[in-house]
PDB file of C-alpha atoms in Angstrom:
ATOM      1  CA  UNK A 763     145.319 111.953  65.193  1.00 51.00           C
ATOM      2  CA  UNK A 764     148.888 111.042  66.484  1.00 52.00           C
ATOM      3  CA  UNK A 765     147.551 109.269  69.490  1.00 61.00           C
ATOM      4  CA  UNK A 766     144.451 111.673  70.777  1.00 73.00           C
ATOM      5  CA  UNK A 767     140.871 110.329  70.721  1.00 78.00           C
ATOM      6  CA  UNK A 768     142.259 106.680  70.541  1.00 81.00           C
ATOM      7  CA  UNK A 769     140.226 104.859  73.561  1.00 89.00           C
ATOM      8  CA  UNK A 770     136.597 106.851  73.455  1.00 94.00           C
ATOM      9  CA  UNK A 771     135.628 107.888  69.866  1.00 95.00           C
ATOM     10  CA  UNK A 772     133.399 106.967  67.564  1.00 97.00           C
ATOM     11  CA  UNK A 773     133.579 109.157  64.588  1.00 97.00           C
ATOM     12  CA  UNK A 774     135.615 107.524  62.079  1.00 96.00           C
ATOM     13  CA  UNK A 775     135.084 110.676  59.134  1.00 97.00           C
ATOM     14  CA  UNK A 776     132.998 113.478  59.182  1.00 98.00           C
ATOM     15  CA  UNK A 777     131.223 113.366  55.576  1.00 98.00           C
ATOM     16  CA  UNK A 778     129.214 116.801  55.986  1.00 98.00           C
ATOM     17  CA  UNK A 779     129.172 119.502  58.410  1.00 98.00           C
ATOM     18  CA  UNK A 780     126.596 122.194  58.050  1.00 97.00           C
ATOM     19  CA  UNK A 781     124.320 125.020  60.935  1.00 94.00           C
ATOM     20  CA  UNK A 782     122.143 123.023  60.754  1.00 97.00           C
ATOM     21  CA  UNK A 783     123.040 119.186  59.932  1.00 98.00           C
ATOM     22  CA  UNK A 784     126.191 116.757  60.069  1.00 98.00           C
ATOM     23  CA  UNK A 785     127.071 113.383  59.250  1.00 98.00           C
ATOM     24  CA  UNK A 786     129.895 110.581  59.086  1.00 98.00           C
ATOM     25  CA  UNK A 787     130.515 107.163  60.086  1.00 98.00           C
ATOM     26  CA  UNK A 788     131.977 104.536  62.080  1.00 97.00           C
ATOM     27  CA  UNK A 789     133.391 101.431  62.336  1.00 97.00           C
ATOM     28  CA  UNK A 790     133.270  98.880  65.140  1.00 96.00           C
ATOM     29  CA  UNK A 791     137.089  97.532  65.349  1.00 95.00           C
ATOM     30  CA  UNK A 792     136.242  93.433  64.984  1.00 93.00           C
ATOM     31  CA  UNK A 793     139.134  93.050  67.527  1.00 92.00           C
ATOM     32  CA  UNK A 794     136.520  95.518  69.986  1.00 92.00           C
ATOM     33  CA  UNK A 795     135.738  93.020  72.699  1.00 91.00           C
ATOM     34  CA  UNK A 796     132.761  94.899  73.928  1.00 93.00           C
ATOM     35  CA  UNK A 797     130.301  97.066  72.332  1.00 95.00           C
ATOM     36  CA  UNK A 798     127.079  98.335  74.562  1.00 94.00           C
ATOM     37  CA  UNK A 799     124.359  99.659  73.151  1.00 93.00           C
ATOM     38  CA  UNK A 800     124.673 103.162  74.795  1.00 96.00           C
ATOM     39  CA  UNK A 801     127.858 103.992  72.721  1.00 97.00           C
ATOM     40  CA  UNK A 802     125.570 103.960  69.649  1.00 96.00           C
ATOM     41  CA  UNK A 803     124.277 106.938  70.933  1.00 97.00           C
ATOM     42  CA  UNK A 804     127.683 108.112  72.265  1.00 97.00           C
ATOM     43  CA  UNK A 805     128.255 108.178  68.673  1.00 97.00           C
ATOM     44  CA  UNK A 806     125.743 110.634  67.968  1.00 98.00           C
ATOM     45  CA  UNK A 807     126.547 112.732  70.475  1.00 98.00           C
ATOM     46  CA  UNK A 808     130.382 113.068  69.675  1.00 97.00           C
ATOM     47  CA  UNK A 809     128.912 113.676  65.414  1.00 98.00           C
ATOM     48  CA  UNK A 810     126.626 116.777  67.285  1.00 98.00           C
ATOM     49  CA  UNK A 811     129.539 117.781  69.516  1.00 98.00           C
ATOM     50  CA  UNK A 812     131.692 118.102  66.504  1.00 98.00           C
ATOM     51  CA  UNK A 813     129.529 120.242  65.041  1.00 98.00           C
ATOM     52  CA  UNK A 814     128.487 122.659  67.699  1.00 98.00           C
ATOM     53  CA  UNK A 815     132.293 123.204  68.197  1.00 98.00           C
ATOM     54  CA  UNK A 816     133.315 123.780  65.048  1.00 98.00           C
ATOM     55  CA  UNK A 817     130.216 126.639  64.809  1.00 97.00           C
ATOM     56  CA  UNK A 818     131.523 127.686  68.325  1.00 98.00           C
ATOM     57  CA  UNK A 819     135.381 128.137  67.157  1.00 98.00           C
ATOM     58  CA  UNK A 820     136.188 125.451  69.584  1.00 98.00           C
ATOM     59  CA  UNK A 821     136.152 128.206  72.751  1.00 98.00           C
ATOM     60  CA  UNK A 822     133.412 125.734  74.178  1.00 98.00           C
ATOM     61  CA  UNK A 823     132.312 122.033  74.235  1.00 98.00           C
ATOM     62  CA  UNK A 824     128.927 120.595  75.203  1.00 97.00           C
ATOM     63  CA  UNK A 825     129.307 118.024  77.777  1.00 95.00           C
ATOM     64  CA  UNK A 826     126.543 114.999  78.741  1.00 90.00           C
ATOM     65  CA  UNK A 827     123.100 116.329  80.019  1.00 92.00           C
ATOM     66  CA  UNK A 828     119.679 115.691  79.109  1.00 96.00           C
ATOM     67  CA  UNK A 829     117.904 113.545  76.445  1.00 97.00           C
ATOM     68  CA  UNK A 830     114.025 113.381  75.720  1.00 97.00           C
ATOM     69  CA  UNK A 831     114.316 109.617  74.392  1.00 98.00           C
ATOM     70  CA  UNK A 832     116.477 107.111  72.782  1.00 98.00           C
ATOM     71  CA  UNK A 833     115.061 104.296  71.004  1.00 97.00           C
ATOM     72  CA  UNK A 834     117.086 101.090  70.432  1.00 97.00           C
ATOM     73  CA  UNK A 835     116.855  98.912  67.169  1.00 95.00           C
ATOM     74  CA  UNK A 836     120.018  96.450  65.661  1.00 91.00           C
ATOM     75  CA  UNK A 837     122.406  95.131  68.315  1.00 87.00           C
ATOM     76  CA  UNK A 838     125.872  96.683  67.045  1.00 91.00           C
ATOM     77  CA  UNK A 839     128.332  93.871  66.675  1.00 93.00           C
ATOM     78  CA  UNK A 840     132.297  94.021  65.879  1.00 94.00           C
ATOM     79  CA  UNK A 841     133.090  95.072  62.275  1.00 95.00           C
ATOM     80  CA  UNK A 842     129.475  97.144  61.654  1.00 96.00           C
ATOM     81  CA  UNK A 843     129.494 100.238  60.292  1.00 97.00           C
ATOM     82  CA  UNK A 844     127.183 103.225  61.562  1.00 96.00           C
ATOM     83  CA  UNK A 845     126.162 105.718  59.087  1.00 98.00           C
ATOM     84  CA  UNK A 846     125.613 108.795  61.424  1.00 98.00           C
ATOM     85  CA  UNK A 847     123.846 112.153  61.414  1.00 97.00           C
ATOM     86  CA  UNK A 848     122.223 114.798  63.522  1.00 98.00           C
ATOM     87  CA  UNK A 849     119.961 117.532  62.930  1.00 98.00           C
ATOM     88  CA  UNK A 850     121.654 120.956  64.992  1.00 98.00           C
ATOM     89  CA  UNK A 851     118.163 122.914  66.425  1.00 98.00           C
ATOM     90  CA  UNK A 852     120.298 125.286  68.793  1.00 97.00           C
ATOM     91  CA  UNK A 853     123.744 125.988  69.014  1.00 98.00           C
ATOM     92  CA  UNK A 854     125.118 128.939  71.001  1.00 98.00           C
ATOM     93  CA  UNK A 855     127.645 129.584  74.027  1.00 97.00           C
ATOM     94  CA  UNK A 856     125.098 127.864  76.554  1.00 98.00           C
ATOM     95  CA  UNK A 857     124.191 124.829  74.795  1.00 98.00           C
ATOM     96  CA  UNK A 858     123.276 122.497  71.801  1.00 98.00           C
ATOM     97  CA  UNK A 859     120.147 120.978  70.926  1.00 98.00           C
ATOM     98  CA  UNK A 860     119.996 118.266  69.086  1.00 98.00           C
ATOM     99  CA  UNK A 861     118.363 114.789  67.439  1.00 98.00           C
ATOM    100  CA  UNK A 862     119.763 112.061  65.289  1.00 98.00           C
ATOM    101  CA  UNK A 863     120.572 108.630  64.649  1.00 98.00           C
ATOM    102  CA  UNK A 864     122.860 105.313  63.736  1.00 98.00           C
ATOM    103  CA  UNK A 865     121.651 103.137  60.933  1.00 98.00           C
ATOM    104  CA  UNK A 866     123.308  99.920  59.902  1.00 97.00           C
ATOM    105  CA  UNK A 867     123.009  98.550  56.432  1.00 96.00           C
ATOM    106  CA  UNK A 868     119.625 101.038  56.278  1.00 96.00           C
ATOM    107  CA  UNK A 869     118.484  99.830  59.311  1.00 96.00           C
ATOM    108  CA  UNK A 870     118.093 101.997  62.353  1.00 97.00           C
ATOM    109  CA  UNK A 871     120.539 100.951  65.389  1.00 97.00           C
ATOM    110  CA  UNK A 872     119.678 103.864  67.937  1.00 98.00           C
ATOM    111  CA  UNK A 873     117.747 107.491  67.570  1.00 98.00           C
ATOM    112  CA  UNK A 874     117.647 109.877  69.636  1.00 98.00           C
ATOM    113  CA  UNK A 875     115.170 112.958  70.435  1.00 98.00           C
ATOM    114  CA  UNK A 876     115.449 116.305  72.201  1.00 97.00           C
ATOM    115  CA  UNK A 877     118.857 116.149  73.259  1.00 98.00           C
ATOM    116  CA  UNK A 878     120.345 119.335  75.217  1.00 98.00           C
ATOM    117  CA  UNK A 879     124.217 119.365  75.894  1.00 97.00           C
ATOM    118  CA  UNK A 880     125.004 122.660  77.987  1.00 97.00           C
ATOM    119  CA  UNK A 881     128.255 124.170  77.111  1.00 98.00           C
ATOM    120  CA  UNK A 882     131.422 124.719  79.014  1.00 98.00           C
ATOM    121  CA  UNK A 883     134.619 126.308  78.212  1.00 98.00           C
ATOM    122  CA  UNK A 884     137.083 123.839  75.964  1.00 98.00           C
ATOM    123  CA  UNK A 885     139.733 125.055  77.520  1.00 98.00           C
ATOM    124  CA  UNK A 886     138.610 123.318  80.974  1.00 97.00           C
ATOM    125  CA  UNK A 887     138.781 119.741  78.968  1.00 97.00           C
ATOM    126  CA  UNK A 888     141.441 120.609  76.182  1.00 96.00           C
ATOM    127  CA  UNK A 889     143.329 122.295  73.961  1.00 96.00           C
ATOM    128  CA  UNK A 890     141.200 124.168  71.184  1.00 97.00           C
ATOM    129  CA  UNK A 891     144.035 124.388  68.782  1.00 97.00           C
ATOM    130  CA  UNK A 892     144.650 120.321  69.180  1.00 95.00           C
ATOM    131  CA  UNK A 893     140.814 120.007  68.814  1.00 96.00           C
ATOM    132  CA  UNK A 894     140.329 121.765  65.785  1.00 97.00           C
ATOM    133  CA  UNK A 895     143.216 120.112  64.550  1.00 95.00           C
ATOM    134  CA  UNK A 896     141.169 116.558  65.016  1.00 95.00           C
ATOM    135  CA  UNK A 897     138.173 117.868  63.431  1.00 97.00           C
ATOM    136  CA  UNK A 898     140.031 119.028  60.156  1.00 96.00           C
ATOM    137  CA  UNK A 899     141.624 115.426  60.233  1.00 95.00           C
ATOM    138  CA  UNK A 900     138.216 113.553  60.698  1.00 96.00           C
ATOM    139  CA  UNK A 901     136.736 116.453  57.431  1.00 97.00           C
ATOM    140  CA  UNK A 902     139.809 115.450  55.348  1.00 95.00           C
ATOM    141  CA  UNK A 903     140.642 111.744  55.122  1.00 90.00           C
ATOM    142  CA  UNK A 904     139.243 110.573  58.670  1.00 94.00           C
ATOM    143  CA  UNK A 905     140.665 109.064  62.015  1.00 92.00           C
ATOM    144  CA  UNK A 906     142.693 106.350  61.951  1.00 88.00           C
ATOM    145  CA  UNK A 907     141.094 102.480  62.025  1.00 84.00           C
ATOM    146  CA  UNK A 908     140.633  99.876  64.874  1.00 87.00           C
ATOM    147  CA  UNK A 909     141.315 102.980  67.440  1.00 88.00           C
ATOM    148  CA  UNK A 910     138.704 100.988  70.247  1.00 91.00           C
ATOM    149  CA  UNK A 911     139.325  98.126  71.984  1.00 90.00           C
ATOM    150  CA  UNK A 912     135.844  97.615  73.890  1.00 91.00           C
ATOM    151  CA  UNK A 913     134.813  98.391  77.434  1.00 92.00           C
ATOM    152  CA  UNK A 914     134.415  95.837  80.158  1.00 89.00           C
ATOM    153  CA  UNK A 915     131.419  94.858  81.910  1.00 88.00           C
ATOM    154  CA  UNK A 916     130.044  97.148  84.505  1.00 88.00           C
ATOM    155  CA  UNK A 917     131.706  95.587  87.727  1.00 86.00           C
ATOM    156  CA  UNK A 918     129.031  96.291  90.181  1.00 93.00           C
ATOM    157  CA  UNK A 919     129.121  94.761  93.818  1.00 95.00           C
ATOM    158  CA  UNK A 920     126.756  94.741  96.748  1.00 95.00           C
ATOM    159  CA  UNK A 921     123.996  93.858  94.758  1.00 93.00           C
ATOM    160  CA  UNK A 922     120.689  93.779  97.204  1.00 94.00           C
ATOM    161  CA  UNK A 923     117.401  92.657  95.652  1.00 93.00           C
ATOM    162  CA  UNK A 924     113.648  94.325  97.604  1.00 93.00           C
ATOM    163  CA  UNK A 925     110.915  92.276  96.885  1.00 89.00           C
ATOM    164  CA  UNK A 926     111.531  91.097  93.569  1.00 88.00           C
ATOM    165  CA  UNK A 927     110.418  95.268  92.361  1.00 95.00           C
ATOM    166  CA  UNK A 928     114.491  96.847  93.311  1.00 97.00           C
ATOM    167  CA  UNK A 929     117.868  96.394  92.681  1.00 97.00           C
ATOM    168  CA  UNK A 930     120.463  98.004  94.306  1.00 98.00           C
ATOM    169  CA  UNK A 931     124.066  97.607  93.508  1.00 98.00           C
ATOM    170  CA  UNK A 932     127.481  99.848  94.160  1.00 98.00           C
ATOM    171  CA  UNK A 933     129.702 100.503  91.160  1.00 98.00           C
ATOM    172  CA  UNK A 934     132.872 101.791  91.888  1.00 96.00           C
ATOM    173  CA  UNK A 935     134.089 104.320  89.101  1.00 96.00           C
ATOM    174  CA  UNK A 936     137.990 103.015  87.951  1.00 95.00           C
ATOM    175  CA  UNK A 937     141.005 105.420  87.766  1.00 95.00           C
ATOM    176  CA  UNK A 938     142.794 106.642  85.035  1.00 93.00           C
ATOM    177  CA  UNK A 939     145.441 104.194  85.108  1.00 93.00           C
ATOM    178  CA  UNK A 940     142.811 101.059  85.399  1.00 92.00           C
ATOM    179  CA  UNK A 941     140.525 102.861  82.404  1.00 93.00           C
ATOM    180  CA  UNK A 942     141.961 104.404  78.936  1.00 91.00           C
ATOM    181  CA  UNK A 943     138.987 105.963  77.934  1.00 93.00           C
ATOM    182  CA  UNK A 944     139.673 108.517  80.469  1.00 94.00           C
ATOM    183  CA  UNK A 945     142.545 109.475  77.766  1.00 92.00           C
ATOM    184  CA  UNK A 946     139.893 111.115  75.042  1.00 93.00           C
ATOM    185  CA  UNK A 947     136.990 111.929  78.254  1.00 95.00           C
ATOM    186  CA  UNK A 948     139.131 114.330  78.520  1.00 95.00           C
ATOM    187  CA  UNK A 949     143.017 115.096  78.244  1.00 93.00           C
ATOM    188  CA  UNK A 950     142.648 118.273  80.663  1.00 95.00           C
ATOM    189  CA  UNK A 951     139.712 116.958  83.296  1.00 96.00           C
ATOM    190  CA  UNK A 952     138.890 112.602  83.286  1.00 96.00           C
ATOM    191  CA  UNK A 953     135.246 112.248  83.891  1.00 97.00           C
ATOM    192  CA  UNK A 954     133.226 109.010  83.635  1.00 97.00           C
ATOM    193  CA  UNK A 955     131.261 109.036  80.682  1.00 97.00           C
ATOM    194  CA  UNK A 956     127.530 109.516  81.437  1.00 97.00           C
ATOM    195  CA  UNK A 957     126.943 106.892  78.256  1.00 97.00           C
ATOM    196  CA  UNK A 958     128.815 104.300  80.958  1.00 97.00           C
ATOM    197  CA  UNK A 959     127.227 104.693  84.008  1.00 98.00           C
ATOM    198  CA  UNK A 960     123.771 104.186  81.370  1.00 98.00           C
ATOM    199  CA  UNK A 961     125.323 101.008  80.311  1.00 97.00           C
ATOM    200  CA  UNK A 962     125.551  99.960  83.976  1.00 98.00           C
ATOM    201  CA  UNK A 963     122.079 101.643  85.312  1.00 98.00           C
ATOM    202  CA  UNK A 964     120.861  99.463  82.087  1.00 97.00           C
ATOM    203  CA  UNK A 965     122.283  96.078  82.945  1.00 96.00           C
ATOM    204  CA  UNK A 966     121.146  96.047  86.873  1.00 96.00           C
ATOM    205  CA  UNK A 967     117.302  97.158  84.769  1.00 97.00           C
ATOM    206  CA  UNK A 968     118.267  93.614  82.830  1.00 95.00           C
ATOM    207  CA  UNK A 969     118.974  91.581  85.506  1.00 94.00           C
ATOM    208  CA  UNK A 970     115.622  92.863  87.646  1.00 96.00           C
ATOM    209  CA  UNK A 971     113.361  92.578  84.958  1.00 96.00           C
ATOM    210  CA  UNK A 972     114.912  88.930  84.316  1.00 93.00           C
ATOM    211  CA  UNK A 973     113.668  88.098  88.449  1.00 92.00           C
ATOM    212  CA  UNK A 974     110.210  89.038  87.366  1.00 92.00           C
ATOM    213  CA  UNK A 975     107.365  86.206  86.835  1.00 89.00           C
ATOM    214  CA  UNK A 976     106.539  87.176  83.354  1.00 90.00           C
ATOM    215  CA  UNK A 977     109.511  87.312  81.618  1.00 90.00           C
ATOM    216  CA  UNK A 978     111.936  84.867  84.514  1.00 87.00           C
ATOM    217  CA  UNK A 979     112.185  82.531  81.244  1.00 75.00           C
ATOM    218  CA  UNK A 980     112.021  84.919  78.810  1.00 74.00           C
ATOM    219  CA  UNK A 981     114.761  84.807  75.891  1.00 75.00           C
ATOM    220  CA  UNK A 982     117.745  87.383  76.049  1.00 88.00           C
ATOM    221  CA  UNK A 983     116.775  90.877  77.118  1.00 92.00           C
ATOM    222  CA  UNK A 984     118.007  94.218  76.000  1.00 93.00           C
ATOM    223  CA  UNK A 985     117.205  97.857  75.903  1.00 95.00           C
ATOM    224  CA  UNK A 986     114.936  99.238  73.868  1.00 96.00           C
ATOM    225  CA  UNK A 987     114.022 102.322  74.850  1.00 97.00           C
ATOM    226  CA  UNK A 988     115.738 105.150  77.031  1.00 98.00           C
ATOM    227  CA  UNK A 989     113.729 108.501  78.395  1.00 98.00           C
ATOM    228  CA  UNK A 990     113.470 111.068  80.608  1.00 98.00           C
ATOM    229  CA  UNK A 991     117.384 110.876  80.421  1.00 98.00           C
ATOM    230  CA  UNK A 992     118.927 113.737  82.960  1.00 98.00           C
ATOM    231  CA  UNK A 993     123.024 113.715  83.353  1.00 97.00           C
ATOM    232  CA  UNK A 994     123.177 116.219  86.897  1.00 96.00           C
ATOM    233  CA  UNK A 995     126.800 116.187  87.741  1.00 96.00           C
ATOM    234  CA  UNK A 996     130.329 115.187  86.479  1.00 96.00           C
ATOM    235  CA  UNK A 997     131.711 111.746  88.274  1.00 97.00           C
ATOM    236  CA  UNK A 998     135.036 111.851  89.203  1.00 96.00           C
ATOM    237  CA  UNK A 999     137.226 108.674  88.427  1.00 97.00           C
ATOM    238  CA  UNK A1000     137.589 106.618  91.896  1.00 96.00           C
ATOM    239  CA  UNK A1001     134.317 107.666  92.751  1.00 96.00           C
ATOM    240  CA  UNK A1002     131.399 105.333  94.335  1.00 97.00           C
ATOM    241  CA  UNK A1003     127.790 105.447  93.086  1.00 98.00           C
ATOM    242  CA  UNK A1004     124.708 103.975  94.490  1.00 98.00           C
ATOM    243  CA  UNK A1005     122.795 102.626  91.797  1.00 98.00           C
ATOM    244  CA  UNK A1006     119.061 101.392  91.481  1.00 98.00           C
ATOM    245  CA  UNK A1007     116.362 100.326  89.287  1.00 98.00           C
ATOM    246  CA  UNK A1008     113.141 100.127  90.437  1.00 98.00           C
ATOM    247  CA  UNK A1009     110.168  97.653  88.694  1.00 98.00           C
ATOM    248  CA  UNK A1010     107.406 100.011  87.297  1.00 98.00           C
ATOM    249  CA  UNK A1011     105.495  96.847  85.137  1.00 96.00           C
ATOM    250  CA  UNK A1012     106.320  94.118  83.255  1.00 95.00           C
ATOM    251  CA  UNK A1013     104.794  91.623  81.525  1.00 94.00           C
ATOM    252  CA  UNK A1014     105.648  88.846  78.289  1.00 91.00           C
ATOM    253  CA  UNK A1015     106.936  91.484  76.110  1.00 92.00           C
ATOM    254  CA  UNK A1016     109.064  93.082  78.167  1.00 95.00           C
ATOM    255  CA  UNK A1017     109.132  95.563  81.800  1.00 97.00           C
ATOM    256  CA  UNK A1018     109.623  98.874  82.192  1.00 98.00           C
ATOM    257  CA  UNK A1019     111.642 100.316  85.014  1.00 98.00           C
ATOM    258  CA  UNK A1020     113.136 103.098  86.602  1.00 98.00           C
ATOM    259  CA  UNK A1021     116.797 104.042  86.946  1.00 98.00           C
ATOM    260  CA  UNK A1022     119.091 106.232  89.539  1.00 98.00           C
ATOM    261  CA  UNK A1023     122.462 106.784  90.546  1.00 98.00           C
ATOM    262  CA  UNK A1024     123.515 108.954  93.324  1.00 98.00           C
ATOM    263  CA  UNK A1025     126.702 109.664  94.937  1.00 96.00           C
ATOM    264  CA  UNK A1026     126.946 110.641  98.501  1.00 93.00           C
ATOM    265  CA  UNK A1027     123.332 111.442  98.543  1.00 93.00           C
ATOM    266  CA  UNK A1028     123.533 113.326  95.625  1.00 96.00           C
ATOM    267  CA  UNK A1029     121.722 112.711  92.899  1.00 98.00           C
ATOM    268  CA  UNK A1030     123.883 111.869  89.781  1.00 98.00           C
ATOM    269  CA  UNK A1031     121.597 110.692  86.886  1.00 98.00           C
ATOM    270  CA  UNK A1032     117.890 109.788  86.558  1.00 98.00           C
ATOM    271  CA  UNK A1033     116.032 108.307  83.751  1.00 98.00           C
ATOM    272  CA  UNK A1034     113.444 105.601  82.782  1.00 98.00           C
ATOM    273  CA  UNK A1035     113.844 102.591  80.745  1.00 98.00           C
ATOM    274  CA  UNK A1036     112.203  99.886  78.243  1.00 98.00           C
ATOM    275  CA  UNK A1037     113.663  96.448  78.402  1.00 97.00           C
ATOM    276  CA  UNK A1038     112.658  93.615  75.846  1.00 94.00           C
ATOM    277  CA  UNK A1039     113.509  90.037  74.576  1.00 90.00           C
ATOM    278  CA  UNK A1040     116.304  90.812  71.687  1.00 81.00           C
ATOM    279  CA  UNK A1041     114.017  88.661  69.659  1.00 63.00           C
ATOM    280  CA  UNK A1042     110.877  91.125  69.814  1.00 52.00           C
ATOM    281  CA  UNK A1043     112.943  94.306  69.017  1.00 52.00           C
TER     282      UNK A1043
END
């Protein structure tokens, strides 16, 4: 791919590619020193996206919006391989609909339901031709290996705990110079992807659900189970976002809480989460 899609993909080769179904693969790199959870399902996403574009001539490009529910099995670490696919419901110039999952060594790592990316002009993010060009490369003998190097941590500050039932915390969107994956999201127009701030608005969920009395000892915990997912707005790199979680119950097995980040006021992203003890997933 000559240097394009280096820092923020995760489809390795495209193995099918139908109307109504696609499928591939990826590889963690083992030297990846960070692998969250959410970019299982980024995965998933880009397989769909590469489909509706390629239906779509690659004159539009479905960008992050809503998702019905993600469930979250096997912890992805370095060197696994995801077999991917996704069933295409609705394709057209406004939007993609969508479902699908990661498995690893037959067992599931992430699926997700009733996904809807609305469609926007390619041209806005990048050039079709050099798109196209990537998807024939990923159909004929597949990206190149060990493209990913990991994402950091979520470096969120001003954390404020209400009560032991909210967390607050600021996180403080990098620019393009501190963050390569701005490089593939996208060449034309950087925006934060929506599967990061997710990873974030998922580890403030961890650390309140850790405060609580029934699970303040509890082993490790970890996603396992995203819904009511709603992406409302593009975030700019540089930008500031007010995140929270708020404690909706919790008790031995695990809490379930709900999740917000807004940006001067403005709503960015909603959506609910499960947390559990890795052990119980």
């Amino acid at each position: 791919m000559n240097g394009r899609f280096r820092s923020f993909s995760f489809v390795d080769r495209i193995t099918h590619c139908s109307a109504e179904r696609v499928e591939g693969h990826y590889t963690v790199p083992a030297a990846a020193t960070r692998f969250p959870a959410s970019l299982m399902a980024e995965a998933v996403g880009q397989l769909a996206a590469w489909a509706s574009m390629s239906q779509l001539d690659f004159a539009w490009r479905p960008v992050a919006g809503l998702a019905g529910e993600a469930r979250y099995g096997r912890v992805p670490q370095a060197g696994h391989r995801f077999e991917l696919h996704a069933d295409i419901e609705l394709c057209d110039a406004e939007a993609v609909a969508y479902r699908g999952r990661a498995t690893i060594d037959g067992e599931l790592a992430v699926e997700i339901i009733d996904c809807v990316g609305p469609m926007l002009p390619m041209e806005q993010f990048d050039a079709p031709d050099a798109v196209r060009a990537d998807f024939n490369t990923l159909l004929l003998h597949g990206a190149a290996a060990d493209r990913f190097s990991g994402v950091p941590d979520a470096a969120l500050s001003q954390i404020e705990c209400f009560d032991g039932e909210r967390l607050q915390a600021v996180l403080t969107v990098p620019l393009p110079t501190a963050a390569p994956y701005f490089d593939d999201h996208f060449p034309r127009r950087p925006v934060f992807p929506g599967t990061l701030l997710l990873d974030a608005l998922a580890g403030l969920a961890v650390q309140l659900a850790q405060r609580s009395d029934p699970l303040c000892g509890a082993a490790a915990l970890a996603p396992a189970r995203l819904t009511h997912v709603k992406i409302r707005s593009f975030t700019e790199p540089g930008a500031v976002l007010q995140l929270q979680a708020d404690l909706v119950e919790a008790d031995a097995k695990g809490a379930r809480l709900k999740l917000s980040a807004s940006s001067d006021g403005k709503t960015v992203a909603t959506a609910r989460i499960d947390v559990a003890p890795k052990a119980a997933r």
